[in-house]
mmCIF file of C-alpha atoms in Angstrom:
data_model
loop_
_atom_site.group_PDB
_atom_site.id
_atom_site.type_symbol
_atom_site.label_atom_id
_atom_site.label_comp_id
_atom_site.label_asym_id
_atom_site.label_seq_id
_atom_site.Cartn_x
_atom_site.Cartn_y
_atom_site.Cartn_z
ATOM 1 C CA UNK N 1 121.113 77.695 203.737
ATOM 2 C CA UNK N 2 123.826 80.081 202.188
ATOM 3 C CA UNK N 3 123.301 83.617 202.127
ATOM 4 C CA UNK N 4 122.248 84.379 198.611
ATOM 5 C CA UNK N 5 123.519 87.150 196.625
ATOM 6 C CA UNK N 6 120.220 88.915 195.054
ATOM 7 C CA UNK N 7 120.827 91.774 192.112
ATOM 8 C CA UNK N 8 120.303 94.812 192.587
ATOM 9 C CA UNK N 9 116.454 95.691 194.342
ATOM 10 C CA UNK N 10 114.772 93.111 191.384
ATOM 11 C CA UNK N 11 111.246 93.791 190.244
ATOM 12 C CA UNK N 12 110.531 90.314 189.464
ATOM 13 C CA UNK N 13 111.052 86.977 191.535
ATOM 14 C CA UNK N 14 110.140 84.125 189.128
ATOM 15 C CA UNK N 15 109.594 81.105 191.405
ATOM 16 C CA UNK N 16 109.960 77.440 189.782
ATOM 17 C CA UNK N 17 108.848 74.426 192.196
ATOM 18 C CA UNK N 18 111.001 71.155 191.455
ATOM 19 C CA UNK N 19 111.244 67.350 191.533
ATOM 20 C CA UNK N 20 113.508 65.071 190.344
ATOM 21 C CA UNK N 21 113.895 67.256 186.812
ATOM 22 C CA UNK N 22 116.965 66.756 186.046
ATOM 23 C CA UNK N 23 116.029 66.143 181.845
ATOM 24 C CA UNK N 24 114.744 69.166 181.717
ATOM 25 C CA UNK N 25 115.915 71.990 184.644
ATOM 26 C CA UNK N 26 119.061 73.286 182.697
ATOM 27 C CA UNK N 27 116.851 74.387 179.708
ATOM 28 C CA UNK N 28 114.234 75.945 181.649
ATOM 29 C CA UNK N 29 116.758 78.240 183.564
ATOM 30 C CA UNK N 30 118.807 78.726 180.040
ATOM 31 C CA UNK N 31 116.064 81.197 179.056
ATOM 32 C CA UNK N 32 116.856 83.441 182.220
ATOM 33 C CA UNK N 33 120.677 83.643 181.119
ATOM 34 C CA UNK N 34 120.661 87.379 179.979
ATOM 35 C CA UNK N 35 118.086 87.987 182.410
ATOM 36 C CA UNK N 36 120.538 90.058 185.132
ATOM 37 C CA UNK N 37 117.814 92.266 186.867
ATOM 38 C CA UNK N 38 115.496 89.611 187.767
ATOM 39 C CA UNK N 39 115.650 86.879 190.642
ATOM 40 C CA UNK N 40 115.336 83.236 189.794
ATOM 41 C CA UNK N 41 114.432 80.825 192.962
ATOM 42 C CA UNK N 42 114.515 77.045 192.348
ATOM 43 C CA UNK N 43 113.051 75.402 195.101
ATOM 44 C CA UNK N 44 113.269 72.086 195.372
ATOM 45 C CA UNK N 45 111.343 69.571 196.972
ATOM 46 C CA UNK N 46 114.249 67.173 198.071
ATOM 47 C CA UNK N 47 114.964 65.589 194.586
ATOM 48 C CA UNK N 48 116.611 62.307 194.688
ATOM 49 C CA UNK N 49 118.222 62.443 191.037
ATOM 50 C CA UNK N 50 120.907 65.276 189.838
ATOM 51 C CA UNK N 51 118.528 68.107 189.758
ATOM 52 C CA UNK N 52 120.085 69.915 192.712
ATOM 53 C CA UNK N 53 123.488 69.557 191.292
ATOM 54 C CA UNK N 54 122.529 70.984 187.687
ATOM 55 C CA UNK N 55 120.982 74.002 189.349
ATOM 56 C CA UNK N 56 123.865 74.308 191.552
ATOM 57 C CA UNK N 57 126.617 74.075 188.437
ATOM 58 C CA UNK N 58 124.047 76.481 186.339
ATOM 59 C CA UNK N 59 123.655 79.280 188.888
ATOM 60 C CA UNK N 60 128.037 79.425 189.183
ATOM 61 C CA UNK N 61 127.659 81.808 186.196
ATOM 62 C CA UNK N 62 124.380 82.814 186.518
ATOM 63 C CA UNK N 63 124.432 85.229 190.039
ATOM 64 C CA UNK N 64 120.535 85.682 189.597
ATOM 65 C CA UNK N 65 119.804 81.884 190.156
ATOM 66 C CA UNK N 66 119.498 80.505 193.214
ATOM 67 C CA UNK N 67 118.730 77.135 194.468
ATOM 68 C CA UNK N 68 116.832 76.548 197.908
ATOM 69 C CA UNK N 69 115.362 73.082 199.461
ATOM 70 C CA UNK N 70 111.587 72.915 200.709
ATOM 71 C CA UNK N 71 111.178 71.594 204.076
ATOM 72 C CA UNK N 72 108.651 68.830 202.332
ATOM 73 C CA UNK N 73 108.009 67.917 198.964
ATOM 74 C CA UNK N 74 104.586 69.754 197.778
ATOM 75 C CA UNK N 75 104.036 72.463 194.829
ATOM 76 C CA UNK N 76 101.983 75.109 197.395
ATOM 77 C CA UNK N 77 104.420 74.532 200.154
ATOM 78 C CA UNK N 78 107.742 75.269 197.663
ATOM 79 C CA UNK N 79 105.863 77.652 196.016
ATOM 80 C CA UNK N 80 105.018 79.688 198.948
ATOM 81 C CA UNK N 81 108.716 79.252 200.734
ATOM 82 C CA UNK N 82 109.970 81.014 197.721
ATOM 83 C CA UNK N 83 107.189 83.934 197.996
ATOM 84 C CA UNK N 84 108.891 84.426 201.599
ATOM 85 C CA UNK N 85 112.351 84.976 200.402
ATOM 86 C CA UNK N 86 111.577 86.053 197.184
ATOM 87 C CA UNK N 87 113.056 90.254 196.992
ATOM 88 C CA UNK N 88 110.771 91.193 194.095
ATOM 89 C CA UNK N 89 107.666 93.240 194.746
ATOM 90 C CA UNK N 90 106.292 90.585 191.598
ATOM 91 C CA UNK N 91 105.838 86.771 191.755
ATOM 92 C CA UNK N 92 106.185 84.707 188.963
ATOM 93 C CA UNK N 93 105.368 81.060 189.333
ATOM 94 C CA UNK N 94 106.687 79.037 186.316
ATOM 95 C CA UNK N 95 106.499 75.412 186.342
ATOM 96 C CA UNK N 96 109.976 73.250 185.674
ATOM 97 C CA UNK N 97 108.839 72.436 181.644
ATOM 98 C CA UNK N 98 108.070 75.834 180.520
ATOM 99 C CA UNK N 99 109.582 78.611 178.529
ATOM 100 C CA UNK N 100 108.448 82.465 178.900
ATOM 101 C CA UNK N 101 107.925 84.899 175.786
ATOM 102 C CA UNK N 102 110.900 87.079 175.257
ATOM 103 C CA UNK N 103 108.819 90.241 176.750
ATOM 104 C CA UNK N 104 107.344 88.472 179.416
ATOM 105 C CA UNK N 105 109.238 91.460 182.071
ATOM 106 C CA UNK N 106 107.107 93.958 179.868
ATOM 107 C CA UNK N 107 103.870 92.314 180.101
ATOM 108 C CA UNK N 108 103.695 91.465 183.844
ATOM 109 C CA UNK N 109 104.491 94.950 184.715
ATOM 110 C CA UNK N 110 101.692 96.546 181.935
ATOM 111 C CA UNK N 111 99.348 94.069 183.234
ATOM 112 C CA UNK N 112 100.105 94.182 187.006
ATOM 113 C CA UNK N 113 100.172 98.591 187.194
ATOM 114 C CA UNK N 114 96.210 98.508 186.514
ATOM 115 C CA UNK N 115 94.588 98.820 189.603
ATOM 116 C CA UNK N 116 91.844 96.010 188.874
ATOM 117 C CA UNK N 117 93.471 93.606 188.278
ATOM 118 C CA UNK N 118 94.581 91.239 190.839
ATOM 119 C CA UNK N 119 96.203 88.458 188.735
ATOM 120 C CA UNK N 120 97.753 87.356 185.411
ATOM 121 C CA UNK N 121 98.929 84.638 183.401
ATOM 122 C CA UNK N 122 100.128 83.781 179.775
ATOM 123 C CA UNK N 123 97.942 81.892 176.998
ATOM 124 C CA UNK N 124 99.316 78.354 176.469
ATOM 125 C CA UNK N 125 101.407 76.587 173.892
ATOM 126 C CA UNK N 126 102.107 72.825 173.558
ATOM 127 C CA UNK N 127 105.165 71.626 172.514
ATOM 128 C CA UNK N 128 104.487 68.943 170.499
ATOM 129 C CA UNK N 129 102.915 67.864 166.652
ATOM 130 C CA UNK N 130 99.953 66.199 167.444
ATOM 131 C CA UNK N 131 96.869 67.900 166.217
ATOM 132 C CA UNK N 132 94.617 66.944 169.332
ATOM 133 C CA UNK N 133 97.255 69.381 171.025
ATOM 134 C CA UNK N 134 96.633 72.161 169.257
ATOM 135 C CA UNK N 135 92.398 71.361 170.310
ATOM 136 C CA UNK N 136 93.896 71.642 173.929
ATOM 137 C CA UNK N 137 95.253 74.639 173.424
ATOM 138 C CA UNK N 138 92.353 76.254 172.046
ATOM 139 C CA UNK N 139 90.399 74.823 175.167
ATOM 140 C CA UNK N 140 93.035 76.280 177.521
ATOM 141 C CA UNK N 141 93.105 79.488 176.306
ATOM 142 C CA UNK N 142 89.120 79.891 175.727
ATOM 143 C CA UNK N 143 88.902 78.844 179.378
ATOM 144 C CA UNK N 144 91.453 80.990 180.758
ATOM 145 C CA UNK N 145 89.783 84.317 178.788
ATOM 146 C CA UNK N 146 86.301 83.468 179.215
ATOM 147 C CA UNK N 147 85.959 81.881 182.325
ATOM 148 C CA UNK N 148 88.765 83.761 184.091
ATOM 149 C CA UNK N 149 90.384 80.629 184.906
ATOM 150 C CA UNK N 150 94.043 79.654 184.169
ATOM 151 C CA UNK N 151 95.703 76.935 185.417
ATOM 152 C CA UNK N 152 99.664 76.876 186.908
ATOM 153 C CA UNK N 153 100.887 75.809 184.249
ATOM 154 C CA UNK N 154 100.712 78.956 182.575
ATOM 155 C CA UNK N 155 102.882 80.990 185.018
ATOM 156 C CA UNK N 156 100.610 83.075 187.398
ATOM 157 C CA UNK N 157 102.305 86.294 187.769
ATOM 158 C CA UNK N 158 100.932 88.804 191.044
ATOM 159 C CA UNK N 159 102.716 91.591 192.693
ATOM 160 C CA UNK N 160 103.810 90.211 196.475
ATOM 161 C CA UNK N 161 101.667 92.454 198.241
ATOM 162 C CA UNK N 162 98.889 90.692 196.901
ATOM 163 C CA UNK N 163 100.156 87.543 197.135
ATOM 164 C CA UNK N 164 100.253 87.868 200.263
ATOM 165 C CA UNK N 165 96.855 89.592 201.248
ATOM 166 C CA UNK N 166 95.802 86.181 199.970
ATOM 167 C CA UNK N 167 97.247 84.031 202.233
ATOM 168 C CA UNK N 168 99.781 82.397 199.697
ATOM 169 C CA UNK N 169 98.586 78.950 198.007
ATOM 170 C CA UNK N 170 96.709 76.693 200.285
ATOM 171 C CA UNK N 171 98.830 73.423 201.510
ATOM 172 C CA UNK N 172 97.144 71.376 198.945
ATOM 173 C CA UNK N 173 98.222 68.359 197.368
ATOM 174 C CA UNK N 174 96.588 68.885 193.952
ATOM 175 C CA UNK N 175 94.391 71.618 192.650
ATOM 176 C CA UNK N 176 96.441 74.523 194.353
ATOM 177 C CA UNK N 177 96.703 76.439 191.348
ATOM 178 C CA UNK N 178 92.319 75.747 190.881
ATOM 179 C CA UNK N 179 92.011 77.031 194.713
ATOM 180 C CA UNK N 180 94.547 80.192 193.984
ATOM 181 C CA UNK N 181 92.367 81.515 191.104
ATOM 182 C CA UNK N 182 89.288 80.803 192.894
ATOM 183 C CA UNK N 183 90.401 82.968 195.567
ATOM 184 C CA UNK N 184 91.929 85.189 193.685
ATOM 185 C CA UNK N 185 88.704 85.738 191.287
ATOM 186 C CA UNK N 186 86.779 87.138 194.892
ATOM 187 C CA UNK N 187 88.930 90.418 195.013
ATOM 188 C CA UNK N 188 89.621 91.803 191.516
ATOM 189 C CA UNK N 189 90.113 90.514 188.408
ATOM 190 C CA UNK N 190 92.109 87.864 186.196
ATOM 191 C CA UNK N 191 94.419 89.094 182.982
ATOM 192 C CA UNK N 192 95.551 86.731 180.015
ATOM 193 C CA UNK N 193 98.446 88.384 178.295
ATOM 194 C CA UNK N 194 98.541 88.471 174.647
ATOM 195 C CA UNK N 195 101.454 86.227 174.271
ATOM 196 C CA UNK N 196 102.050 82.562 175.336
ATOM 197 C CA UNK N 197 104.584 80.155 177.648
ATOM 198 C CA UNK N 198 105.586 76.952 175.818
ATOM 199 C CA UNK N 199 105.299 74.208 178.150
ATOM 200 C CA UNK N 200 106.082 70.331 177.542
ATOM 201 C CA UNK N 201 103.744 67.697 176.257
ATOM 202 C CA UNK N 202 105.105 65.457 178.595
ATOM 203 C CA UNK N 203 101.964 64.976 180.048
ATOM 204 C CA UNK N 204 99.956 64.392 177.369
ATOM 205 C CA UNK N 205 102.315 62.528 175.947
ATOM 206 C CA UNK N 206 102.592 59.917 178.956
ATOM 207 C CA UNK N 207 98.445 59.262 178.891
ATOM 208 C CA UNK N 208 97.625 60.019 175.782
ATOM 209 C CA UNK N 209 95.586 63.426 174.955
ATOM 210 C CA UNK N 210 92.270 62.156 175.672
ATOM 211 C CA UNK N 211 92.930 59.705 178.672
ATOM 212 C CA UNK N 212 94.835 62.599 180.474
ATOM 213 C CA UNK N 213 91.737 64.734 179.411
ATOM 214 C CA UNK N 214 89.507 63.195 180.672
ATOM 215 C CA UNK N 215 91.538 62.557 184.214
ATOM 216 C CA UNK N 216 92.271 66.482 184.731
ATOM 217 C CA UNK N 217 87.965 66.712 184.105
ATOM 218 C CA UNK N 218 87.360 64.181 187.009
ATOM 219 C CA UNK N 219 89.844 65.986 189.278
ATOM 220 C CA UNK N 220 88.097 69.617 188.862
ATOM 221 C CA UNK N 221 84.468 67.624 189.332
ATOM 222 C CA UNK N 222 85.961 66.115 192.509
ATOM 223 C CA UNK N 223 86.856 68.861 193.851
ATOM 224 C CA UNK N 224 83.927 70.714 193.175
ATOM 225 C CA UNK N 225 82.154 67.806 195.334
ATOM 226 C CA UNK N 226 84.248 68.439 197.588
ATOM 227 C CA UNK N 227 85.824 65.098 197.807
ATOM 228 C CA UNK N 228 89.279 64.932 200.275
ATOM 229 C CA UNK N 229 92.363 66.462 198.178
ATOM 230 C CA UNK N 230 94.085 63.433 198.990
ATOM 231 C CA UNK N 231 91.286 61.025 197.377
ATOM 232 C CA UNK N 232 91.935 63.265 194.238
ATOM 233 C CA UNK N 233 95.799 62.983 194.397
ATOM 234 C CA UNK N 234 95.325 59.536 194.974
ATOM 235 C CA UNK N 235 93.406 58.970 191.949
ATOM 236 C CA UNK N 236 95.493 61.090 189.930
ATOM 237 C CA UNK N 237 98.905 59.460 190.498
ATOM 238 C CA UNK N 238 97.273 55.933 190.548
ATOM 239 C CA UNK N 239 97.479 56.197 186.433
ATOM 240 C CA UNK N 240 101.056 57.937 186.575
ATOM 241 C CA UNK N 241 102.536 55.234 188.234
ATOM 242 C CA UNK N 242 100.958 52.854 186.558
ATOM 243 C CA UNK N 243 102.707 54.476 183.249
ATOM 244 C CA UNK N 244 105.946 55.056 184.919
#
């Protein structure tokens, strides 16, 4: 790998896994344009489409943007390689189909200088019409204030210290994110910020609202049975690719 050229001492790393998201990669990192005292890692999990190329043309005029490969294709195993080279003293894990609030540098750092608080993440936004979305929503976000439990998709932000007094993200292949939080939730406390990523209705949009509803339910109440991760990721991707 090429030596990359980091700005200057950056207070905030935002991390973005990737496969094979080439649609949608050059929009996501658009958002970070003006964004010159942060660090962008994309790490990618070997894509086999022009992902790796679009990041590559994209970070020519964007210095803070950096591309790096994963030695195996797996969201806690990317995630965590670009925790280790990451040269912010703040993590921020965005997934490939979302956008950040404008403020989203002022938030983290409000929310991350309280003492008690161990980790954060942003109330969620669809994008898309459909009305059952807008239920989701509501669920998310009830969930994530309530119960203390957001998901990845809503950008889990945590200062590196404490990223790494937990260990990182177990080598799951699904529910990392679920396992993070739960971890997490043992040695202080979760923060929502007031303000919200927009993330894709891909997903929902692929299943349908309900179907894919119902699926992400069956996952958590596997896991809480403890049946193998890879029996859950299994069952997961045996409807994607039957939709593909």
């Amino acid at each position: 790998m090429e030596q990359m050229k980091h700005p200057n001492n950056p207070q905030i790393t935002v991390i973005i896994p990737v496969f094979n998201e080439e649609a949608i990669i050059q929009n996501t990192l658009k958002q970070f344009k003006n964004y010159f005292d942060i660090e962008v890692l994309v790490v990618d999990g070997k894509s086999t489409d022009r992902t790796k190329e679009i990041v590559t043309q994209f970070s020519l005029n964007n210095k803070q943007i950096h591309l790096i490969t994963s030695s195996k294709l797996s969201r806690a195993t990317q995630m965590n390689y670009g925790a280790e080279l990451a040269t912010g003293d703040i993590l921020l894990f965005l997934h490939a189909d979302t956008i950040l609030p404008n403020n989203f540098q002022l938030l983290i750092q409000y929310i991350l200088q309280k003492k008690n608080i161990i980790l954060g993440a942003f109330k969620l936004v669809i994008n898309g019409q459909k009305k059952s979305l807008r239920l989701v929503e509501k669920m998310v976000n009830l969930r994530s204030r309530w119960l203390s439990l957001p998901y990845g998709d809503q950008g889990f932000f945590i200062t590196k210290d404490n990223f790494n007094r937990l260990g990182g993200f177990t080598d799951l292949p699904i529910m990392e994110d679920f396992n993070f939080v739960q971890r997490a939730k043992r040695q202080g406390e979760i923060a929502i910020a007031n303000a919200a990523v927009i993330t894709s209705a891909r997903r929902w949009q692929k299943l349908g609202v309900i179907r894919t509803t119902i699926i992400n339910q069956l996952i958590i109440i596997g896991y809480y049975l403890k049946i193998h991760p890879d029996k859950l990721r299994a069952f997961y991707r045996s409807f994607n690719t039957k939709n593909t």
